[in-house]
Short mmCIF file of C-alpha atoms in Angstrom, two decimals:
data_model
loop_
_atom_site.label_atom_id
_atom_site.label_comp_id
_atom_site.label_asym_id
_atom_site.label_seq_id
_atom_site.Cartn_x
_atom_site.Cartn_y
_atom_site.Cartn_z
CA UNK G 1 -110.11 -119.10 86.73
CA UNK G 2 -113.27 -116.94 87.23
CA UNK G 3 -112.67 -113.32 85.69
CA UNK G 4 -114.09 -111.89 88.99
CA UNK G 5 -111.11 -111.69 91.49
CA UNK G 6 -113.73 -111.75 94.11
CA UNK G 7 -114.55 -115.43 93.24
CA UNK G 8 -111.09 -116.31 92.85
CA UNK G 9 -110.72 -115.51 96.54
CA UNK G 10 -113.93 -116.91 97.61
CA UNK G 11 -112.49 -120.29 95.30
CA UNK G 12 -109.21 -120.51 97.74
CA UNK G 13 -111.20 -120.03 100.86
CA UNK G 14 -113.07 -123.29 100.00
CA UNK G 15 -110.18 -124.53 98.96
CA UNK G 16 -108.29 -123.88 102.60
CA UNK G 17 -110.30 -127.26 103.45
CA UNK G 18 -107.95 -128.93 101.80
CA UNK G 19 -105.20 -130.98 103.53
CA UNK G 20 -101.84 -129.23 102.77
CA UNK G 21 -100.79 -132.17 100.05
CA UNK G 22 -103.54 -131.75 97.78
CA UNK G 23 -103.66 -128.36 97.47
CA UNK G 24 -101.20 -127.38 95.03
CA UNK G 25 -102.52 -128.58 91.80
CA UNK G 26 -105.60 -125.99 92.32
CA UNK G 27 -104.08 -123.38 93.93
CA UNK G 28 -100.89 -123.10 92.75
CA UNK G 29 -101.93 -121.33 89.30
CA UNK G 30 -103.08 -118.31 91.09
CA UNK G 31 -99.70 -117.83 93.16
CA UNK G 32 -99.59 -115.59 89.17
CA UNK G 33 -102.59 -113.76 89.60
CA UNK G 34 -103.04 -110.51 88.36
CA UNK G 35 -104.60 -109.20 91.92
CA UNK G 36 -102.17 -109.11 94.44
CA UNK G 37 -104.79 -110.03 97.63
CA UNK G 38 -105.11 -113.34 95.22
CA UNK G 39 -101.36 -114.19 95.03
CA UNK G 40 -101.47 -113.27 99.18
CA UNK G 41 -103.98 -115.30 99.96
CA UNK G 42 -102.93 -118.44 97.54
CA UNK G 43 -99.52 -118.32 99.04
CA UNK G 44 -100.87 -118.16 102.52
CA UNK G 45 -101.89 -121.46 101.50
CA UNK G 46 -99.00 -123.35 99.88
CA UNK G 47 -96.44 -122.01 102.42
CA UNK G 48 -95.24 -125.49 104.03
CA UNK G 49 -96.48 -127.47 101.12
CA UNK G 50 -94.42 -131.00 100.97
CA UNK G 51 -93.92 -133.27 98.12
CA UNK G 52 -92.92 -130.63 95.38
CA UNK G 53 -90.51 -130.31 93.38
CA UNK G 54 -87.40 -127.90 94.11
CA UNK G 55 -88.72 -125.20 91.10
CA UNK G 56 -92.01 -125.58 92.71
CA UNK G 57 -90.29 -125.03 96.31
CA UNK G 58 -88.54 -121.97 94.86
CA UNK G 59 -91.81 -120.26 93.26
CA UNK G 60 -93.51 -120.94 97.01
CA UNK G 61 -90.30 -119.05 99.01
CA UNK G 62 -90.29 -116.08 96.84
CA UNK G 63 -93.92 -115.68 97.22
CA UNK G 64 -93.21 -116.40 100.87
CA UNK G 65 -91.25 -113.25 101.05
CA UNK G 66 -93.58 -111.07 99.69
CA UNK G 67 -96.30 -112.77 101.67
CA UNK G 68 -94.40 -111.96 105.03
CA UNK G 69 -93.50 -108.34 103.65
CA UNK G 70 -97.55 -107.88 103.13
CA UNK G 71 -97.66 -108.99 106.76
CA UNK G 72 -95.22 -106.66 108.12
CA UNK G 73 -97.47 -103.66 107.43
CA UNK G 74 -99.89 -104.65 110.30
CA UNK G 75 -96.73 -105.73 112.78
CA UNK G 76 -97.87 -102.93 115.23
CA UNK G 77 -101.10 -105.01 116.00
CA UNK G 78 -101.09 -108.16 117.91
CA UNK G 79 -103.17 -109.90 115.25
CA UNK G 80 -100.75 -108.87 112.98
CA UNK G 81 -98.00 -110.47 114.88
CA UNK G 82 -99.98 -113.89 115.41
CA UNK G 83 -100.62 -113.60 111.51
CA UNK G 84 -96.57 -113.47 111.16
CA UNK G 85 -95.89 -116.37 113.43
CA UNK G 86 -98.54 -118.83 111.48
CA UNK G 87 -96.54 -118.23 108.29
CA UNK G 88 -93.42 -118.52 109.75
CA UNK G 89 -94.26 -121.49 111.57
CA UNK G 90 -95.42 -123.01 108.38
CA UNK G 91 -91.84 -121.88 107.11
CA UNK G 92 -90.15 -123.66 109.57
CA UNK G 93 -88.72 -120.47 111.33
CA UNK G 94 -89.58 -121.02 114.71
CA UNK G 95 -87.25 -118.69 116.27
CA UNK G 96 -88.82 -115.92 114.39
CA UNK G 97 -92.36 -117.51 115.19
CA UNK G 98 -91.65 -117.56 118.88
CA UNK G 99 -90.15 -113.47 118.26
CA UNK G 100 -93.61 -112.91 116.94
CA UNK G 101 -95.21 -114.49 120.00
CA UNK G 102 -93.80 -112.69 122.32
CA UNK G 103 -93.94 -109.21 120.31
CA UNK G 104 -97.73 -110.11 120.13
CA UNK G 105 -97.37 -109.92 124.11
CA UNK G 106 -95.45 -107.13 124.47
CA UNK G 107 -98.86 -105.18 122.77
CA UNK G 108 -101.02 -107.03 124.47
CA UNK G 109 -99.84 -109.00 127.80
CA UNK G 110 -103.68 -110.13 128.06
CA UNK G 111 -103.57 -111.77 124.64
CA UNK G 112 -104.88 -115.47 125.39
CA UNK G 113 -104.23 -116.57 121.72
CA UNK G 114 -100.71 -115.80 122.05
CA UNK G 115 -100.11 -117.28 124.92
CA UNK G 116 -101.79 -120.26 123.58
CA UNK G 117 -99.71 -120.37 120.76
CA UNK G 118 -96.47 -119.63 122.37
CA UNK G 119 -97.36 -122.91 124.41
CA UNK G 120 -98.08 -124.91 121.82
CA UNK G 121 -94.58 -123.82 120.33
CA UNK G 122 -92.85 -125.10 123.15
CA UNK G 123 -94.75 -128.04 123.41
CA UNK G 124 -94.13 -128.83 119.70
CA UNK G 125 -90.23 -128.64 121.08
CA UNK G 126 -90.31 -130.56 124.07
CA UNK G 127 -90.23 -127.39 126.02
CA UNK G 128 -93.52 -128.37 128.65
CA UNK G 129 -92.14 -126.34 132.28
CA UNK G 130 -92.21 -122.78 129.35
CA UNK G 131 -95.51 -124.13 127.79
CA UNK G 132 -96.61 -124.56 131.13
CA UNK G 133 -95.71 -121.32 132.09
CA UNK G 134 -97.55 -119.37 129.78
CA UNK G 135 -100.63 -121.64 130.54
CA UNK G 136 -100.54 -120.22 133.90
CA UNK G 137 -100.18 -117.18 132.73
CA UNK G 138 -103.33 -117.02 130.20
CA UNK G 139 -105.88 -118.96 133.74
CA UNK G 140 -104.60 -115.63 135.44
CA UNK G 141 -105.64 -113.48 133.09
CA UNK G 142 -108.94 -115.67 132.31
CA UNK G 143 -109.34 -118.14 134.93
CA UNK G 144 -112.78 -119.86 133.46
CA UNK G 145 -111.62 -120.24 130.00
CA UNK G 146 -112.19 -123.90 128.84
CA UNK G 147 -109.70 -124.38 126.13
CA UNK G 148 -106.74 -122.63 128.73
CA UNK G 149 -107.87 -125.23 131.72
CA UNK G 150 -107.71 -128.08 128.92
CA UNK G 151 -104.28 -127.34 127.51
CA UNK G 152 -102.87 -126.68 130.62
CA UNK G 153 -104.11 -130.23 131.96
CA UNK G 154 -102.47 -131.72 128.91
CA UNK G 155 -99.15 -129.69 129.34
CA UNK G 156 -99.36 -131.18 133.09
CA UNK G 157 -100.12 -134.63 132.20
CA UNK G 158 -96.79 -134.69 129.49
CA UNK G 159 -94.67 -133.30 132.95
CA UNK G 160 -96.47 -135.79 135.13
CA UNK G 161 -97.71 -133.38 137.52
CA UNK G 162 -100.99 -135.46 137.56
CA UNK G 163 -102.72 -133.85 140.53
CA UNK G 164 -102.70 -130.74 138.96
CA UNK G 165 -103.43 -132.25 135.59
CA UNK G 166 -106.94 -133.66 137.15
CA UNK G 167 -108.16 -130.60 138.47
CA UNK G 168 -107.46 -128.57 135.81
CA UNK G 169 -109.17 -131.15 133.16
CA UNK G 170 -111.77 -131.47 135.73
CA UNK G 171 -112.58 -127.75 135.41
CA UNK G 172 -112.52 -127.78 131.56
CA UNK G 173 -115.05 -130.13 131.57
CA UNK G 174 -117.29 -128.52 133.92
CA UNK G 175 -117.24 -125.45 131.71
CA UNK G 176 -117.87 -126.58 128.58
CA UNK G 177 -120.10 -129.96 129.15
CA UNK G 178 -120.86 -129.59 125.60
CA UNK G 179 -117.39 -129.96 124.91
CA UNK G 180 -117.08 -134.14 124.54
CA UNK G 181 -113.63 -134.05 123.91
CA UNK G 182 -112.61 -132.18 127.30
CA UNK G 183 -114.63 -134.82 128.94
CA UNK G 184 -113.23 -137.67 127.06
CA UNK G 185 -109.76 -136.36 127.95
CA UNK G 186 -110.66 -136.17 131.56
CA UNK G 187 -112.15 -139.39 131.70
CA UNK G 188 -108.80 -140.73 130.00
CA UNK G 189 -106.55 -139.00 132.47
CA UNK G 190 -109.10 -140.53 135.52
CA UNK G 191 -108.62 -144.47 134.20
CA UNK G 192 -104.88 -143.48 133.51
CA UNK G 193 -104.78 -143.21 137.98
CA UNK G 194 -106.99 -145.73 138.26
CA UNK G 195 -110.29 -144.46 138.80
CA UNK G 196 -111.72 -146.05 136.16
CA UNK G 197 -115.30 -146.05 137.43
CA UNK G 198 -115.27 -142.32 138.44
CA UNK G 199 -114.18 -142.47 134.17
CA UNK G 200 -116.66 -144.05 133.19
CA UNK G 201 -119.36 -142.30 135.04
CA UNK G 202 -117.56 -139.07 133.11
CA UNK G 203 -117.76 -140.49 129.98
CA UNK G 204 -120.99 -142.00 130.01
CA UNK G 205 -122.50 -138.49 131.39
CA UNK G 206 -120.54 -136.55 127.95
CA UNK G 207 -122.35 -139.47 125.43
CA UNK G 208 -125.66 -138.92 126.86
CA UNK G 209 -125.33 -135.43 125.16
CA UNK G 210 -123.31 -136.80 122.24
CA UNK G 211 -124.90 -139.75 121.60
CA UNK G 212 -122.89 -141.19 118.44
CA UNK G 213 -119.16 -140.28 119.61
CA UNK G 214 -116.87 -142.90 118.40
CA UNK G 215 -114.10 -141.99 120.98
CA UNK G 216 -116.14 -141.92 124.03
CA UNK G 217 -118.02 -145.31 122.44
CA UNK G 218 -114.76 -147.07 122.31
CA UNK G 219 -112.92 -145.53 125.59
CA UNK G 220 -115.68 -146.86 127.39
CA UNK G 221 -116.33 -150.40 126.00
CA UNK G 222 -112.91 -150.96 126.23
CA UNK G 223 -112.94 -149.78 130.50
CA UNK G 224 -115.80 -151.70 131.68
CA UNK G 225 -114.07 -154.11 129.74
CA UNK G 226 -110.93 -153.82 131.67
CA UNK G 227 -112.68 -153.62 134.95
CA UNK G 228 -114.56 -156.82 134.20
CA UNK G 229 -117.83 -155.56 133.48
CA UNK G 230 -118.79 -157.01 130.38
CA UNK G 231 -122.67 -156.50 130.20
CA UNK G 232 -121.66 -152.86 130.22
CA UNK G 233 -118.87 -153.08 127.66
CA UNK G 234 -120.96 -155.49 125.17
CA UNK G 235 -123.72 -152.88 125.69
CA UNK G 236 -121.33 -149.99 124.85
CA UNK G 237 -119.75 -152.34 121.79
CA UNK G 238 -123.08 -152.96 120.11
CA UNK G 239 -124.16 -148.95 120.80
CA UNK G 240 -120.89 -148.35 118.31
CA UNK G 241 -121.37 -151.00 115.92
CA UNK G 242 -124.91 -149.44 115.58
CA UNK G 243 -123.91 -145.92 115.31
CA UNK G 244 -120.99 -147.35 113.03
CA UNK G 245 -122.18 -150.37 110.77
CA UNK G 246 -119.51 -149.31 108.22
CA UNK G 247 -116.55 -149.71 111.00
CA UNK G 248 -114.59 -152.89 110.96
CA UNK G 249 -112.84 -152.09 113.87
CA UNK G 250 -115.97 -151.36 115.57
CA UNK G 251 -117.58 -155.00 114.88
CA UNK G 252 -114.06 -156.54 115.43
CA UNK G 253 -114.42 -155.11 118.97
CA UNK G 254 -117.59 -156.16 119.85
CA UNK G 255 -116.95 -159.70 118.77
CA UNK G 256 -113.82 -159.98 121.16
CA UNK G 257 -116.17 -159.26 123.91
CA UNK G 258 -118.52 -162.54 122.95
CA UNK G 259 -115.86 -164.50 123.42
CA UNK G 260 -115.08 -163.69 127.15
#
């Protein structure tokens, strides 16, 4: 409420933290604002807002259209085209999302973020041989970027091309060691063919930089547990109960193992 329209905005960016359910009692006031980048950008996010009631519903789709009509001006840039296929995504449109994605491509066939969207879309609809497909596409174009290698391993996993799925989380985690996640994926998708000790060497090589990681404390309790090693997993259990003291789940875990 902040006469300066300048706050206002800087208000709704803090606000974008929000999950999308409890954003509507503090945003929703300035969908009226006298500045239209403030109605923009409070609509931008509402769109896909669930829970409300059908007035409320109807305030958010007219806004919607003027929100995608203010996006249309920049249509001619690929960024301007990704922006379009977030909001209609968030609409539910996805045939028009997927439109977007590939007129995003037609400006710029090197775009990795569209390609990277336009696989997610498919994934989000089952579609994994397309999602796939523009995976490949983006490693061609870059062949040493991280988040590509670790999607694509994911996309191959779901289609149970597991070979492939291996070496291409394999090489995710080799270029972004800082990246815990990639390495707790890999080290997943290792004890998933049973190479659970090649996992756990994985694992216990990403903690050593990320010392208080829940996941990678629990993935690998829980596989020297499984491959009968349990001076390793109670030594892994009371590492997360320390890091954790607050986690139930965490002490309930490292109590199962005293009982073995």
């Amino acid at each position: 409420s902040h006469k300066d329209a300048l706050v206002r905005m800087g208000a709704l960016q803090a606000l974008a933290l929000l999950p999308l359910e409890q954003r509507w009692q503090d945003i929703s006031p300035l969908l009226d604002d006298p500045v239209r980048s403030v109605r923009l950008q409070a609509t931008r996010l509402l769109i896909g807002i669930k829970g409300i009631s059908p007035v409320q519903q109807e305030l958010i789709n007219r806004r919607a259209k003027s929100y995608i009509k203010a996006l249309r001006v920049s249509a001619d840039m690929p960024n301007g085209q990704l922006n379009l296929a977030t909001a209609y995504i968030a609409l539910g449109q996805v045939k028009n999302a997927e439109k977007a994605y590939r007129h995003a491509l037609q400006l710029d066939s090197k775009s990795i973020a569209a390609r990277l969207n336009l696989a997610d879309l498919y994934r989000a609809q089952g579609q994994e041989q397309k999602a796939i497909l523009q995976l490949q596409q983006a490693q061609a174009i870059s062949p040493n970027d991280a988040t590509v290698l670790h999607s694509l391993g994911l996309a191959q996993i779901r289609s149970k091309q597991n070979a492939q799925a291996l070496l291409s989380l394999k090489r995710a985690s080799k270029l972004a060691p800082n990246n815990s996640r990639y390495s707790y994926v890999y080290g997943l998708a290792l004890n998933g063919q049973g190479r659970g000790i090649e996992a756990v060497e994985v694992m216990a090589d990403a903690l050593s930089r990320d010392k208080r990681n829940r996941d990678l404390l629990i993935a690998l309790t829980t596989i020297y547990r499984d491959l009968g090693r349990l001076k390793n997993a109670r030594g892994f259990a009371e590492q997360l109960v320390l890091a954790f003291p607050q986690d139930s789940g965490a002490a309930m875990l490292r109590d199962s193992l005293k009982e073995q």
